[in-house]
Amino acid sequence: MKLERKDILGIRDLSVDEINLILDTSESFLEISTREIKKVPTLRGKTVINLFYEASTRTRTSFEIAGKRLSADTINISASTSSVVKGETLIDTALTLESMHPDVIVIRHSASGAPHLLAKTIRASVINAGDGTHEHPTQALLDMMTMKARKGRIAGLKVAIVGDILHSRVARSNIYGLRKMGARVAVAGPATMMPLTMAEMGVEVHHRIEEAVLDADVIMMLRIQTERQHQNIFPTLREYARYFCLNRRHLDLAREDCLVMHPGPINRGVEISPDIADGPASVILEQVANGVAVRMALLYLLTGGKA
Amino acid sequence: MKLERKDILGIRDLSVDEINLILDTSESFLEISTREIKKVPTLRGKTVINLFYEASTRTRTSFEIAGKRLSADTINISASTSSVVKGETLIDTALTLESMHPDVIVIRHSASGAPHLLAKTIRASVINAGDGTHEHPTQALLDMMTMKARKGRIAGLKVAIVGDILHSRVARSNIYGLRKMGARVAVAGPATMMPLTMAEMGVEVHHRIEEAVLDADVIMMLRIQTERQHQNIFPTLREYARYFCLNRRHLDLAREDCLVMHPGPINRGVEISPDIADGPASVILEQVANGVAVRMALLYLLTGGKA
Amino acid sequence: MKLERKDILGIRDLSVDEINLILDTSESFLEISTREIKKVPTLRGKTVINLFYEASTRTRTSFEIAGKRLSADTINISASTSSVVKGETLIDTALTLESMHPDVIVIRHSASGAPHLLAKTIRASVINAGDGTHEHPTQALLDMMTMKARKGRIAGLKVAIVGDILHSRVARSNIYGLRKMGARVAVAGPATMMPLTMAEMGVEVHHRIEEAVLDADVIMMLRIQTERQHQNIFPTLREYARYFCLNRRHLDLAREDCLVMHPGPINRGVEISPDIADGPASVILEQVANGVAVRMALLYLLTGGKA
C-alpha cells in the first residue's frame, strides 16, 4: 500500500487507514536504528531540507538522523542564519528552495499554517514539524506508535492529556489522532489554558488532573512554555506545579499499567515529578526512539515507497 | 578541456574561453538535479568547506546541495559559531583549515578581497561566494547561464542593470562578464548609488530606469540593502520604489521577449512589483536552479574534472 | 589490540599502553587525509553526534571531518540552536540523544565534568572535546602525536608549558599525558594563573618564561582567554605579552631543535610573536593535521576497531 498524498501537514487530514499505514511502516523501520550498520540505501540521491524557523534539538536531530540513515542528502537551514533576516517572504523562500529540487522540506514555524502555505506553493513534499499552536503531526504519530507498541491497540484506551491544552500543538494533533483511532481522550489544565472548543472535538474536559487521570491507560503531560508566564496565563510555576505536576498520588488513580508520556524537553518538578519521569511507567525515551522511526517512515512513504 | 586555475575569485580574472567552459559544463550538470537519483560519485572523498562570514540561505544551501549531489563531504562553518568570535585572523583560520586537507573552500566575507587573501595563503581551491562590494562570480555565472539558455547567446544582448550599482558585487561581476562576452550593458540607479567608474567599464550610465531598459533583452534588478537607508544614501524605501521599482510600464519599454532577473532575496514592491516577479518574463527561479548547476560545475572543474 | 574502554574523558584515566595504542592508530590514519580519495568505509552506518555547548571552529570541524572521512553519519548540535535554551538538563538531553542510537557523542561543555556525567548516563561512547578548566584529551593526544612524530619519542623530552596554566584544560591534559609518557614538564605563567597543585603533578614551576624554556625540547604556548582580563587576573594584555609572549630571545634559550606548539587560535603578539608562530620551529599546523588523525583513530577505536 502506498501513501496517496504529497504532504503531512496535520493529523486532522489523515484517514484511519493512512495513520495505520504510517504506524505499521514506522514499526518496520524501528529495527534499522538498532543494527550494527544503521543505514539503508533507500533514499540515496534524494534531498531533504530541514527548514527550522524555531529552535529545536530533538525534532531537527530526529529528522536529520532519519534522513541520513536512509542515505538521503540532508540540509539544515535555521532561521538565525537564513534569508529570514533579510526579510524574504516564506513563499519566496519556498520557491527558491523548490528550484534546487529538494524531495522533501521539513518545516517548523512559529506561525500556524506556514507548512500549508509551503505545501500549496511547491511540488516537493512538505512535513510539518510543528506550526505555531496548530499541529505537530509527527509527534502525535510517534505518541500513537508508542501506545500501540505498549498496549497492542489504540482503540478503547483512555488517554489523559494534562497541561497547557490551549497553546499545545502536541495536544491538538494527538486529540485528532486518538479520536480517529477510537481512543477516549480526557484533558485537564488551568482554565486559562483550556480552549472552549474541546467538547466539539469529542474530548472530556476537566479542570483537576485527578479527574482526568482516573482509570487512564495513558497520561500525556504537556510542556509548559515558561515564557508564557509573563502573559498572565498562570501566576507562577510553583502554583502551576502544585496543581498539575504529575506525581505518585495521581498515578495511583490511573490504571495499574498506565503509561506516562511527555513530548520533551521536560521541566522536572513543574510538569512531572522526577520519580515519575524516571520511573517504570515512563515511556518518554521510547517516544524519542519511535520518533526516528516515524520520521524515517514518512520520508520513505512520501518519496514513493510502499509499506 | 580543463580549467587551468586553482581558484574562482572573480569574473574579472576569467577569460572568455574559461567562462564558456564553465557555462558549458554547468549546462551538462543541470540534468543531474532532475534525476530520480540526484547524485553522482564524482567528488567522493573530496572535502568542501563552506566558510560563511555573512548570513546566507540561498548561496550556502546551493553550494551545500551542489557538493552533496557530487558526493563530496561538505562542512559548514558560519562566523557566529566559529573562532571568529575568538579574534583569530583570517590567515590563521585559513591555514588551520588548510591543515585539515580540504579540496575546496567556499568563502563569503564582508571584506572585499578576503577570498584573494585566502587563495594566496592556501593550496586548496577557493571559490568566492561574495566578498564585500567587490565580486560575486558564481552569481554572474548563473546569470549568464540563464541568459544563454533563454536567448541562445550572450553576445549582442542589451542587459539593463538597475538599482544600487555602487554597493552591488552582483552588478560588478555581471558587468565584467557581460562585457567580456560581448553584451551591451546599461545601468540605472540613484546618483548616490552610482560609481564614478562605470564609463571606464564600458557601460552606459543612466539615472532613469526608463532609459536603461529601453529595448533591453534582459533587465537585472539588484537587491536593495535596506540597512543602507541609515547611511543617507537614499531617503526612504518608498521614494526609491517610486523611481526604481520595476513595473509593467517599464517592461513595455524593453524588447517583447525581455527577461527579468533578480539575484534574490526579493523585496517585493521595492525593487520589483509582484506581478512582474511572478510574471512570464521572470526567470528568477531558473536562476536559482542554474545556480546549483554552476556550483556543481565549478567544484568539479576545480578538483581536476574535464568538461 | 583493542581499546578496552567506552569513553575518552581525560588523559588522567588512560594508561601508557592506551596512549601508545591511540598514538600508533592515529599515525596510521594520518595518510588517509592525504589521499586523492580521502574516505574509507570503516564507520559506515555509525552515528556520531557533535554536541557543542561552547563555540569552536577547529575542534568541531576536526571531529566532523574525521567522522565524514570514516563514512560515519555526523550530526552537529550547538547550544545556541538547541533545547538548552528551553532549560532541559544535560542528563535529559543525553538520554534523549541516546534514544536515537548514536554510537559516539562528542561533547564540549563549559562545565568541568559534564562529559563524565554524560558517559555515566548513556551506553554510547563519549569523547570529551573540552570541559571547563578540566581536560581536553584529544588536544593532548594530538600534541603528543606531534612531539613523537618530530622527536621520535616522548620519554625524556623537556616540555615547557607557558601561559594561563590555572584555567587551561589543554595544560592539564598535557601534563597528565606527558608525565605518564616520561617527559619532564616545566610550567611558567603569572602567579595569578598558576595552580597551587602543580608540584604534586610532578611539574617544575617557574614564574619567568626564561627559566621554563631553558634547554626545552618543546615549548607549548597556551591561549590567553582575553575575557579573563576583567576578572583581575592580569592587568593588561600588553603587560602579559611583555613577560610571557614567546620571542626569539626565549627560543634561543631552548634546545636548538626545539619545537613550538600552540593549540590555537593564536593571539599574535600576545602569546607568541608572529615570526616565531610562522618560523621553522613552529609545528602549529602539524598539530591541526594530526588532530584529524587522532579523532579518526578515537572514533575508530571506540566503535570497536582494532589497531
mmCIF file of C-alpha atoms in Angstrom, chain B residues 12-283:
data_model
loop_
_atom_site.group_PDB
_atom_site.id
_atom_site.type_symbol
_atom_site.label_atom_id
_atom_site.label_comp_id
_atom_site.label_asym_id
_atom_site.label_seq_id
_atom_site.Cartn_x
_atom_site.Cartn_y
_atom_site.Cartn_z
ATOM 1 C CA ARG B 12 37.376 39.969 -13.911
ATOM 2 C CA ASP B 13 40.176 37.338 -13.986
ATOM 3 C CA LEU B 14 38.370 34.895 -16.259
ATOM 4 C CA SER B 15 38.927 34.655 -19.992
ATOM 5 C CA VAL B 16 36.107 34.245 -22.481
ATOM 6 C CA ASP B 17 37.216 30.661 -23.028
ATOM 7 C CA GLU B 18 37.095 29.953 -19.325
ATOM 8 C CA ILE B 19 33.634 31.456 -18.996
ATOM 9 C CA ASN B 20 32.427 29.382 -21.933
ATOM 10 C CA LEU B 21 33.979 26.254 -20.430
ATOM 11 C CA ILE B 22 32.222 26.879 -17.106
ATOM 12 C CA LEU B 23 28.871 27.638 -18.757
ATOM 13 C CA ASP B 24 29.025 24.532 -20.956
ATOM 14 C CA THR B 25 29.985 22.336 -18.009
ATOM 15 C CA SER B 26 27.205 23.863 -15.907
ATOM 16 C CA GLU B 27 24.664 23.074 -18.575
ATOM 17 C CA SER B 28 25.736 19.435 -18.588
ATOM 18 C CA PHE B 29 25.334 19.262 -14.786
ATOM 19 C CA LEU B 30 21.843 20.772 -14.835
ATOM 20 C CA GLU B 31 20.219 17.469 -15.633
ATOM 21 C CA ILE B 32 21.568 15.646 -12.555
ATOM 22 C CA SER B 33 19.285 17.653 -10.240
ATOM 23 C CA THR B 34 16.225 16.482 -12.160
ATOM 24 C CA ARG B 35 17.010 12.767 -11.971
ATOM 25 C CA GLU B 36 15.193 10.314 -9.768
ATOM 26 C CA ILE B 37 18.530 9.716 -8.011
ATOM 27 C CA LYS B 38 20.165 13.148 -7.848
ATOM 28 C CA LYS B 39 23.670 12.022 -7.007
ATOM 29 C CA VAL B 40 26.869 11.144 -8.855
ATOM 30 C CA PRO B 41 30.067 9.807 -7.273
ATOM 31 C CA THR B 42 32.318 12.371 -8.976
ATOM 32 C CA LEU B 43 33.644 14.078 -5.846
ATOM 33 C CA ARG B 44 33.539 11.138 -3.445
ATOM 34 C CA GLY B 45 36.286 11.542 -0.866
ATOM 35 C CA LYS B 46 36.732 15.257 -1.566
ATOM 36 C CA THR B 47 36.167 17.784 1.237
ATOM 37 C CA VAL B 48 34.365 21.075 0.566
ATOM 38 C CA ILE B 49 34.224 23.679 3.345
ATOM 39 C CA ASN B 50 31.583 26.410 3.200
ATOM 40 C CA LEU B 51 33.101 29.239 5.245
ATOM 41 C CA PHE B 52 30.414 31.893 5.588
ATOM 42 C CA TYR B 53 31.176 35.113 7.448
ATOM 43 C CA GLU B 54 27.862 36.601 6.322
ATOM 44 C CA ALA B 55 24.395 35.114 6.652
ATOM 45 C CA SER B 56 23.043 33.470 3.515
ATOM 46 C CA THR B 57 20.390 30.901 2.774
ATOM 47 C CA ARG B 58 20.426 30.547 -0.937
ATOM 48 C CA THR B 59 24.133 30.669 -1.669
ATOM 49 C CA ARG B 60 25.222 28.414 1.178
ATOM 50 C CA THR B 61 22.394 25.961 0.531
ATOM 51 C CA SER B 62 23.149 25.990 -3.188
ATOM 52 C CA PHE B 63 26.817 25.165 -2.586
ATOM 53 C CA GLU B 64 25.949 22.533 0.021
ATOM 54 C CA ILE B 65 23.483 20.817 -2.313
ATOM 55 C CA ALA B 66 25.973 21.050 -5.194
ATOM 56 C CA GLY B 67 28.660 19.393 -3.066
ATOM 57 C CA LYS B 68 26.386 16.660 -1.751
ATOM 58 C CA ARG B 69 24.972 15.768 -5.185
ATOM 59 C CA LEU B 70 28.578 15.270 -6.294
ATOM 60 C CA SER B 71 29.149 13.045 -3.190
ATOM 61 C CA ALA B 72 31.681 15.433 -1.619
ATOM 62 C CA ASP B 73 31.937 15.698 2.151
ATOM 63 C CA THR B 74 30.597 19.183 2.877
ATOM 64 C CA ILE B 75 31.343 21.098 6.073
ATOM 65 C CA ASN B 76 29.578 24.331 7.006
ATOM 66 C CA ILE B 77 31.279 26.957 9.147
ATOM 67 C CA SER B 78 29.396 30.126 9.992
ATOM 68 C CA ALA B 79 31.008 33.108 11.642
ATOM 69 C CA SER B 80 28.644 33.171 14.575
ATOM 70 C CA THR B 81 29.743 29.744 15.804
ATOM 71 C CA SER B 82 33.389 29.971 14.809
ATOM 72 C CA SER B 83 36.772 31.102 16.080
ATOM 73 C CA VAL B 84 35.977 34.460 14.585
ATOM 74 C CA VAL B 85 34.493 35.309 17.938
ATOM 75 C CA LYS B 86 37.852 34.460 19.484
ATOM 76 C CA GLY B 87 39.610 37.002 17.267
ATOM 77 C CA GLU B 88 41.678 34.714 15.069
ATOM 78 C CA THR B 89 42.905 36.355 11.847
ATOM 79 C CA LEU B 90 41.553 35.189 8.511
ATOM 80 C CA ILE B 91 45.001 33.930 7.529
ATOM 81 C CA ASP B 92 45.294 31.829 10.665
ATOM 82 C CA THR B 93 41.803 30.424 10.116
ATOM 83 C CA ALA B 94 42.780 29.658 6.523
ATOM 84 C CA LEU B 95 45.975 27.882 7.475
ATOM 85 C CA THR B 96 44.183 25.925 10.168
ATOM 86 C CA LEU B 97 41.502 24.730 7.761
ATOM 87 C CA GLU B 98 44.153 24.006 5.103
ATOM 88 C CA SER B 99 45.857 21.661 7.549
ATOM 89 C CA MET B 100 42.698 19.547 7.580
ATOM 90 C CA HIS B 101 43.210 18.936 3.841
ATOM 91 C CA PRO B 102 40.091 20.387 2.251
ATOM 92 C CA ASP B 103 39.913 20.347 -1.541
ATOM 93 C CA VAL B 104 37.797 23.473 -1.900
ATOM 94 C CA ILE B 105 36.963 26.316 0.459
ATOM 95 C CA VAL B 106 33.930 28.391 -0.484
ATOM 96 C CA ILE B 107 34.094 31.746 1.284
ATOM 97 C CA ARG B 108 31.652 34.594 1.762
ATOM 98 C CA HIS B 109 33.049 37.576 3.605
ATOM 99 C CA SER B 110 32.035 41.188 4.241
ATOM 100 C CA ALA B 111 35.533 42.384 3.351
ATOM 101 C CA SER B 112 36.367 42.855 -0.317
ATOM 102 C CA GLY B 113 39.474 40.846 -1.131
ATOM 103 C CA ALA B 114 39.136 38.287 1.659
ATOM 104 C CA PRO B 115 38.883 35.353 -0.819
ATOM 105 C CA HIS B 116 42.056 36.529 -2.567
ATOM 106 C CA LEU B 117 43.939 36.567 0.717
ATOM 107 C CA LEU B 118 42.654 33.068 1.425
ATOM 108 C CA ALA B 119 43.614 31.852 -2.053
ATOM 109 C CA LYS B 120 47.149 33.187 -1.772
ATOM 110 C CA THR B 121 47.556 31.568 1.626
ATOM 111 C CA ILE B 122 46.422 28.010 0.931
ATOM 112 C CA ARG B 123 46.894 25.256 -1.612
ATOM 113 C CA ALA B 124 43.205 24.282 -1.665
ATOM 114 C CA SER B 125 40.951 25.830 -4.290
ATOM 115 C CA VAL B 126 38.987 28.876 -3.194
ATOM 116 C CA ILE B 127 35.612 29.953 -4.563
ATOM 117 C CA ASN B 128 34.447 33.470 -3.820
ATOM 118 C CA ALA B 129 30.788 33.281 -2.748
ATOM 119 C CA GLY B 130 30.598 37.064 -2.416
ATOM 120 C CA ASP B 131 33.141 39.466 -0.898
ATOM 121 C CA GLY B 132 32.076 42.882 0.337
ATOM 122 C CA THR B 133 31.117 45.169 -2.526
ATOM 123 C CA HIS B 134 33.661 43.524 -4.809
ATOM 124 C CA GLU B 135 32.596 40.383 -6.721
ATOM 125 C CA HIS B 136 30.105 37.508 -6.619
ATOM 126 C CA PRO B 137 31.337 35.428 -9.528
ATOM 127 C CA THR B 138 29.069 32.393 -9.138
ATOM 128 C CA GLN B 139 26.054 34.709 -9.272
ATOM 129 C CA ALA B 140 27.271 36.281 -12.526
ATOM 130 C CA LEU B 141 27.973 32.839 -13.987
ATOM 131 C CA LEU B 142 24.485 31.586 -13.191
ATOM 132 C CA ASP B 143 23.051 34.808 -14.569
ATOM 133 C CA MET B 144 24.959 34.395 -17.829
ATOM 134 C CA MET B 145 23.997 30.714 -17.951
ATOM 135 C CA THR B 146 20.346 31.735 -17.651
ATOM 136 C CA MET B 147 20.633 34.341 -20.425
ATOM 137 C CA LYS B 148 22.412 31.905 -22.710
ATOM 138 C CA ALA B 149 19.857 29.140 -22.086
ATOM 139 C CA ARG B 150 16.982 31.514 -22.862
ATOM 140 C CA LYS B 151 18.478 33.647 -25.626
ATOM 141 C CA GLY B 152 20.911 31.181 -27.162
ATOM 142 C CA ARG B 153 23.752 33.683 -26.845
ATOM 143 C CA ILE B 154 25.139 36.490 -24.709
ATOM 144 C CA ALA B 155 26.984 38.490 -27.370
ATOM 145 C CA GLY B 156 24.886 41.319 -28.708
ATOM 146 C CA LEU B 157 22.274 41.268 -25.936
ATOM 147 C CA LYS B 158 21.366 44.516 -24.248
ATOM 148 C CA VAL B 159 21.333 43.979 -20.484
ATOM 149 C CA ALA B 160 19.976 46.673 -18.154
ATOM 150 C CA ILE B 161 21.141 46.506 -14.535
ATOM 151 C CA VAL B 162 19.076 48.620 -12.151
ATOM 152 C CA GLY B 163 19.474 49.612 -8.525
ATOM 153 C CA ASP B 164 22.298 50.123 -6.064
ATOM 154 C CA ILE B 165 25.132 49.685 -8.547
ATOM 155 C CA LEU B 166 27.702 51.179 -6.185
ATOM 156 C CA HIS B 167 27.433 48.555 -3.465
ATOM 157 C CA SER B 168 26.489 45.578 -5.602
ATOM 158 C CA ARG B 169 29.020 42.790 -6.077
ATOM 159 C CA VAL B 170 26.421 41.151 -8.289
ATOM 160 C CA ALA B 171 26.438 44.139 -10.637
ATOM 161 C CA ARG B 172 30.214 44.312 -10.713
ATOM 162 C CA SER B 173 30.680 40.632 -11.552
ATOM 163 C CA ASN B 174 27.965 40.749 -14.184
ATOM 164 C CA ILE B 175 29.407 43.843 -15.811
ATOM 165 C CA TYR B 176 32.812 42.185 -16.127
ATOM 166 C CA GLY B 177 31.303 39.010 -17.520
ATOM 167 C CA LEU B 178 28.757 40.529 -19.842
ATOM 168 C CA ARG B 179 31.261 42.958 -21.365
ATOM 169 C CA LYS B 180 33.759 40.136 -21.941
ATOM 170 C CA MET B 181 31.067 38.046 -23.577
ATOM 171 C CA GLY B 182 30.067 40.863 -25.918
ATOM 172 C CA ALA B 183 26.842 42.095 -24.356
ATOM 173 C CA ARG B 184 25.883 45.751 -24.166
ATOM 174 C CA VAL B 185 25.310 46.861 -20.562
ATOM 175 C CA ALA B 186 23.223 49.816 -19.405
ATOM 176 C CA VAL B 187 22.912 50.702 -15.732
ATOM 177 C CA ALA B 188 20.453 52.888 -13.870
ATOM 178 C CA GLY B 189 20.133 53.880 -10.237
ATOM 179 C CA PRO B 190 20.042 56.853 -7.890
ATOM 180 C CA ALA B 191 23.046 59.148 -8.244
ATOM 181 C CA THR B 192 24.171 58.273 -4.711
ATOM 182 C CA MET B 193 24.329 54.634 -5.729
ATOM 183 C CA MET B 194 26.249 55.053 -8.952
ATOM 184 C CA PRO B 195 30.024 54.629 -9.044
ATOM 185 C CA LEU B 196 32.054 57.157 -10.993
ATOM 186 C CA THR B 197 33.967 54.411 -12.812
ATOM 187 C CA MET B 198 31.089 52.982 -14.810
ATOM 188 C CA ALA B 199 32.031 54.570 -18.096
ATOM 189 C CA GLU B 200 35.530 53.091 -17.881
ATOM 190 C CA MET B 201 33.941 49.673 -17.569
ATOM 191 C CA GLY B 202 32.297 50.143 -20.964
ATOM 192 C CA VAL B 203 28.846 50.631 -19.515
ATOM 193 C CA GLU B 204 26.101 53.111 -20.433
ATOM 194 C CA VAL B 205 25.068 55.087 -17.364
ATOM 195 C CA HIS B 206 21.502 56.312 -16.861
ATOM 196 C CA HIS B 207 19.775 57.864 -13.923
ATOM 197 C CA ARG B 208 16.278 56.941 -15.009
ATOM 198 C CA ILE B 209 15.232 53.307 -15.234
ATOM 199 C CA GLU B 210 13.181 54.110 -18.363
ATOM 200 C CA GLU B 211 16.309 54.955 -20.310
ATOM 201 C CA ALA B 212 18.242 51.902 -19.229
ATOM 202 C CA VAL B 213 15.549 49.350 -20.005
ATOM 203 C CA LEU B 214 14.727 50.733 -23.457
ATOM 204 C CA ASP B 215 14.941 47.844 -25.932
ATOM 205 C CA ALA B 216 16.649 45.653 -23.327
ATOM 206 C CA ASP B 217 16.842 41.887 -23.861
ATOM 207 C CA VAL B 218 17.422 41.363 -20.138
ATOM 208 C CA ILE B 219 16.576 43.508 -17.118
ATOM 209 C CA MET B 220 18.508 42.617 -13.990
ATOM 210 C CA MET B 221 17.163 44.192 -10.808
ATOM 211 C CA LEU B 222 19.503 44.425 -7.836
ATOM 212 C CA ARG B 223 18.676 43.887 -4.219
ATOM 213 C CA ILE B 224 18.318 46.986 -2.049
ATOM 214 C CA GLN B 225 20.151 46.509 1.203
ATOM 215 C CA THR B 226 17.692 48.235 3.453
ATOM 216 C CA GLU B 227 20.328 48.595 6.162
ATOM 217 C CA ARG B 228 21.926 51.269 3.959
ATOM 218 C CA GLN B 229 18.936 53.547 4.495
ATOM 219 C CA HIS B 230 20.554 54.850 7.625
ATOM 220 C CA GLN B 231 23.612 55.945 5.703
ATOM 221 C CA ASN B 232 21.810 58.793 3.927
ATOM 222 C CA ILE B 233 22.246 57.075 0.590
ATOM 223 C CA PHE B 234 18.552 57.217 -0.142
ATOM 224 C CA PRO B 235 15.777 58.850 1.872
ATOM 225 C CA THR B 236 13.080 56.205 2.086
ATOM 226 C CA LEU B 237 12.238 52.855 0.565
ATOM 227 C CA ARG B 238 9.033 54.370 -0.731
ATOM 228 C CA GLU B 239 10.887 57.066 -2.626
ATOM 229 C CA TYR B 240 13.339 54.522 -4.004
ATOM 230 C CA ALA B 241 10.485 52.326 -5.146
ATOM 231 C CA ARG B 242 8.679 55.200 -6.809
ATOM 232 C CA TYR B 243 11.555 55.714 -9.217
ATOM 233 C CA PHE B 244 13.253 52.336 -9.498
ATOM 234 C CA CYS B 245 10.758 49.564 -8.765
ATOM 235 C CA LEU B 246 10.369 47.589 -11.989
ATOM 236 C CA ASN B 247 6.763 47.621 -13.195
ATOM 237 C CA ARG B 248 4.681 46.804 -16.255
ATOM 238 C CA ARG B 249 5.189 50.248 -17.762
ATOM 239 C CA HIS B 250 8.963 49.803 -17.674
ATOM 240 C CA LEU B 251 8.800 46.309 -19.066
ATOM 241 C CA ASP B 252 6.781 47.618 -22.033
ATOM 242 C CA LEU B 253 9.781 49.768 -22.977
ATOM 243 C CA ALA B 254 12.008 46.708 -23.285
ATOM 244 C CA ARG B 255 12.004 44.123 -26.071
ATOM 245 C CA GLU B 256 8.938 41.961 -26.170
ATOM 246 C CA ASP B 257 10.769 38.830 -25.113
ATOM 247 C CA CYS B 258 12.770 40.604 -22.413
ATOM 248 C CA LEU B 259 13.846 38.514 -19.415
ATOM 249 C CA VAL B 260 13.567 39.815 -15.851
ATOM 250 C CA MET B 261 16.219 38.672 -13.413
ATOM 251 C CA HIS B 262 16.955 39.231 -9.725
ATOM 252 C CA PRO B 263 19.632 37.626 -7.549
ATOM 253 C CA GLY B 264 17.213 37.336 -4.596
ATOM 254 C CA PRO B 265 16.064 37.574 -1.945
ATOM 255 C CA ILE B 266 13.448 39.940 -3.379
ATOM 256 C CA ASN B 267 11.996 42.954 -1.595
ATOM 257 C CA ARG B 268 8.629 42.829 -3.327
ATOM 258 C CA GLY B 269 7.273 46.233 -4.175
ATOM 259 C CA VAL B 270 10.660 47.858 -3.595
ATOM 260 C CA GLU B 271 12.844 46.536 -6.402
ATOM 261 C CA ILE B 272 10.226 44.757 -8.449
ATOM 262 C CA SER B 273 6.461 44.763 -8.476
ATOM 263 C CA PRO B 274 4.929 41.405 -7.574
ATOM 264 C CA ASP B 275 3.147 40.936 -10.914
ATOM 265 C CA ILE B 276 6.478 41.224 -12.743
ATOM 266 C CA ALA B 277 8.349 38.999 -10.264
ATOM 267 C CA ASP B 278 5.747 36.278 -10.754
ATOM 268 C CA GLY B 279 5.001 37.022 -14.427
ATOM 269 C CA PRO B 280 6.065 35.234 -17.609
ATOM 270 C CA ALA B 281 9.144 37.423 -18.197
ATOM 271 C CA SER B 282 10.643 36.487 -14.819
ATOM 272 C CA VAL B 283 13.373 33.849 -14.839
#
